[in-house]
Every structure is written in structure tokens, then in C-alpha cells.
Amino acid sequence: VWDEVFGIVGLEAMAARKPVVAYDVGGISQWLVDGETGYLVPPKDEARLGARIEELLANPDRATRMGENGYARFKDHFTVREQAQNLRSVYETAIDRA
């Protein structure tokens, strides 16, 4: 078992306007904003993971708000266009330094 490096499935959930509940491992915290787009929980804390999921199921307004926040974050930072622009910037920096 190893930490998820980035975790694309969470971005797919955000693109579908769904809140995400995930363990705070690897690169997950680079895209999941705790309390805003979903919840980060301590690694291997199954009870906390389940409690956060139940909390969202019991509070559909909160889940909807977090899903919308996640969608906005996805559009601003993780679309193909955004990623291509970021990659281009990396290449341009490397060329400038060469």
C-alpha cells in the first residue's frame, strides 16, 4: 500500500460537482480543500472517513455547496487547458535556463 500521488478520481468527482472525502495522503491535499470542496481525513482513520461521508449525506445543502466549490476549483486549476498552460510554462522556463 502506498500514498496516492495525485488521485485523478477526486478531480473527476469535482468535475461532476460532487464533494470529495479522502484520506490526507500523497498529493490529495493539492486539489482537495478541506471544508470547502470536501473533507480530508487522517490516513487509515476509517471511522472518521465514514463519519464525514455520513455528514454529507445528512446535509445535502452542504454537499451541494462543496460540490459547486469543487467544480469551480476544477475549472480554475485542473482542466486540460490549465494543465497544458502549466506544462508549457515549465518547458518555457527550462528553455530559458538552458
PDB file of C-alpha atoms in Angstrom:
ATOM      1  CA  VAL A   1       0.000   0.000   0.000  1.00  0.00           C
ATOM      2  CA  TRP A   2       1.361   3.427  -0.937  1.00  0.00           C
ATOM      3  CA  ASP A   3       0.167   7.013  -0.953  1.00  0.00           C
ATOM      4  CA  GLU A   4      -1.791   8.236  -3.948  1.00  0.00           C
ATOM      5  CA  VAL A   5       0.493  10.563  -5.879  1.00  0.00           C
ATOM      6  CA  PHE A   6      -2.288  12.810  -7.138  1.00  0.00           C
ATOM      7  CA  GLY A   7      -5.590  10.943  -7.398  1.00  0.00           C
ATOM      8  CA  ILE A   8      -7.471  11.698 -10.608  1.00  0.00           C
ATOM      9  CA  VAL A   9     -10.746  10.153  -9.416  1.00  0.00           C
ATOM     10  CA  GLY A  10     -11.233  13.040  -6.998  1.00  0.00           C
ATOM     11  CA  LEU A  11     -10.875  15.541  -9.825  1.00  0.00           C
ATOM     12  CA  GLU A  12     -13.425  13.560 -11.805  1.00  0.00           C
ATOM     13  CA  ALA A  13     -15.817  13.849  -8.862  1.00  0.00           C
ATOM     14  CA  MET A  14     -15.197  17.588  -8.658  1.00  0.00           C
ATOM     15  CA  ALA A  15     -15.856  17.924 -12.397  1.00  0.00           C
ATOM     16  CA  ALA A  16     -19.192  16.192 -11.731  1.00  0.00           C
ATOM     17  CA  ARG A  17     -19.977  18.697  -8.934  1.00  0.00           C
ATOM     18  CA  LYS A  18     -19.628  16.119  -6.157  1.00  0.00           C
ATOM     19  CA  PRO A  19     -17.910  16.735  -2.813  1.00  0.00           C
ATOM     20  CA  VAL A  20     -14.925  14.522  -2.070  1.00  0.00           C
ATOM     21  CA  VAL A  21     -13.990  12.760   1.154  1.00  0.00           C
ATOM     22  CA  ALA A  22     -10.463  11.363   1.043  1.00  0.00           C
ATOM     23  CA  TYR A  23      -7.510  10.417   3.182  1.00  0.00           C
ATOM     24  CA  ASP A  24      -4.908  13.163   3.534  1.00  0.00           C
ATOM     25  CA  VAL A  25      -2.081  11.296   1.815  1.00  0.00           C
ATOM     26  CA  GLY A  26       0.195  11.936  -1.124  1.00  0.00           C
ATOM     27  CA  GLY A  27      -0.928  14.780  -3.353  1.00  0.00           C
ATOM     28  CA  ILE A  28      -4.623  14.740  -2.414  1.00  0.00           C
ATOM     29  CA  SER A  29      -4.340  17.997  -0.481  1.00  0.00           C
ATOM     30  CA  GLN A  30      -3.074  19.718  -3.642  1.00  0.00           C
ATOM     31  CA  TRP A  31      -6.598  19.660  -5.065  1.00  0.00           C
ATOM     32  CA  LEU A  32      -8.978  18.912  -2.156  1.00  0.00           C
ATOM     33  CA  VAL A  33      -9.551  21.953   0.080  1.00  0.00           C
ATOM     34  CA  ASP A  34     -10.717  20.651   3.459  1.00  0.00           C
ATOM     35  CA  GLY A  35     -14.089  22.074   4.450  1.00  0.00           C
ATOM     36  CA  GLU A  36     -14.534  23.805   1.083  1.00  0.00           C
ATOM     37  CA  THR A  37     -14.549  21.152  -1.661  1.00  0.00           C
ATOM     38  CA  GLY A  38     -14.940  18.168   0.651  1.00  0.00           C
ATOM     39  CA  TYR A  39     -13.094  16.695   3.599  1.00  0.00           C
ATOM     40  CA  LEU A  40      -9.593  15.430   4.218  1.00  0.00           C
ATOM     41  CA  VAL A  41      -9.334  12.811   6.940  1.00  0.00           C
ATOM     42  CA  PRO A  42      -6.276  11.327   8.649  1.00  0.00           C
ATOM     43  CA  PRO A  43      -4.771   8.302   6.894  1.00  0.00           C
ATOM     44  CA  LYS A  44      -6.354   4.936   7.771  1.00  0.00           C
ATOM     45  CA  ASP A  45      -8.999   6.533  10.022  1.00  0.00           C
ATOM     46  CA  GLU A  46     -11.960   4.557   8.693  1.00  0.00           C
ATOM     47  CA  ALA A  47     -14.287   5.837  11.431  1.00  0.00           C
ATOM     48  CA  ARG A  48     -13.593   9.475  10.536  1.00  0.00           C
ATOM     49  CA  LEU A  49     -13.933   8.729   6.827  1.00  0.00           C
ATOM     50  CA  GLY A  50     -17.333   7.137   7.405  1.00  0.00           C
ATOM     51  CA  ALA A  51     -18.442   9.957   9.703  1.00  0.00           C
ATOM     52  CA  ARG A  52     -17.588  12.603   7.091  1.00  0.00           C
ATOM     53  CA  ILE A  53     -19.457  10.698   4.388  1.00  0.00           C
ATOM     54  CA  GLU A  54     -22.483  10.342   6.684  1.00  0.00           C
ATOM     55  CA  GLU A  55     -22.260  14.060   7.494  1.00  0.00           C
ATOM     56  CA  LEU A  56     -22.537  14.962   3.809  1.00  0.00           C
ATOM     57  CA  LEU A  57     -25.390  12.527   3.263  1.00  0.00           C
ATOM     58  CA  ALA A  58     -27.251  14.096   6.203  1.00  0.00           C
ATOM     59  CA  ASN A  59     -26.588  17.643   4.945  1.00  0.00           C
ATOM     60  CA  PRO A  60     -27.443  17.787   1.241  1.00  0.00           C
ATOM     61  CA  ASP A  61     -27.165  21.586   1.131  1.00  0.00           C
ATOM     62  CA  ARG A  62     -23.590  21.403   2.415  1.00  0.00           C
ATOM     63  CA  ALA A  63     -22.792  18.596  -0.020  1.00  0.00           C
ATOM     64  CA  THR A  64     -24.191  20.638  -2.910  1.00  0.00           C
ATOM     65  CA  ARG A  65     -22.233  23.731  -1.864  1.00  0.00           C
ATOM     66  CA  MET A  66     -18.997  21.737  -1.582  1.00  0.00           C
ATOM     67  CA  GLY A  67     -19.689  20.104  -4.941  1.00  0.00           C
ATOM     68  CA  GLU A  68     -20.126  23.510  -6.562  1.00  0.00           C
ATOM     69  CA  ASN A  69     -16.957  24.789  -4.882  1.00  0.00           C
ATOM     70  CA  GLY A  70     -15.105  21.750  -6.181  1.00  0.00           C
ATOM     71  CA  TYR A  71     -16.395  22.310  -9.694  1.00  0.00           C
ATOM     72  CA  ALA A  72     -15.215  25.929  -9.618  1.00  0.00           C
ATOM     73  CA  ARG A  73     -11.787  24.833  -8.370  1.00  0.00           C
ATOM     74  CA  PHE A  74     -11.609  22.165 -11.070  1.00  0.00           C
ATOM     75  CA  LYS A  75     -12.430  24.694 -13.798  1.00  0.00           C
ATOM     76  CA  ASP A  76      -9.896  27.197 -12.467  1.00  0.00           C
ATOM     77  CA  HIS A  77      -6.979  24.806 -11.952  1.00  0.00           C
ATOM     78  CA  PHE A  78      -7.367  21.356 -13.463  1.00  0.00           C
ATOM     79  CA  THR A  79      -8.909  21.439 -16.933  1.00  0.00           C
ATOM     80  CA  VAL A  80      -6.889  20.205 -19.898  1.00  0.00           C
ATOM     81  CA  ARG A  81      -6.319  23.832 -20.916  1.00  0.00           C
ATOM     82  CA  GLU A  82      -4.984  24.769 -17.472  1.00  0.00           C
ATOM     83  CA  GLN A  83      -2.709  21.740 -17.338  1.00  0.00           C
ATOM     84  CA  ALA A  84      -1.406  22.390 -20.861  1.00  0.00           C
ATOM     85  CA  GLN A  85      -0.637  26.010 -19.946  1.00  0.00           C
ATOM     86  CA  ASN A  86       1.183  24.863 -16.806  1.00  0.00           C
ATOM     87  CA  LEU A  87       3.224  22.355 -18.790  1.00  0.00           C
ATOM     88  CA  ARG A  88       4.049  24.981 -21.406  1.00  0.00           C
ATOM     89  CA  SER A  89       5.289  27.274 -18.646  1.00  0.00           C
ATOM     90  CA  VAL A  90       7.571  24.524 -17.325  1.00  0.00           C
ATOM     91  CA  TYR A  91       9.032  23.959 -20.808  1.00  0.00           C
ATOM     92  CA  GLU A  92       9.492  27.691 -21.396  1.00  0.00           C
ATOM     93  CA  THR A  93      11.327  28.035 -18.079  1.00  0.00           C
ATOM     94  CA  ALA A  94      13.563  25.064 -18.934  1.00  0.00           C
ATOM     95  CA  ILE A  95      14.348  26.523 -22.373  1.00  0.00           C
ATOM     96  CA  ASP A  96      15.125  29.948 -20.885  1.00  0.00           C
ATOM     97  CA  ARG A  97      17.545  28.389 -18.401  1.00  0.00           C
ATOM     98  CA  ALA A  98      19.252  26.162 -20.987  1.00  0.00           C
TER      99      ALA A  98
END
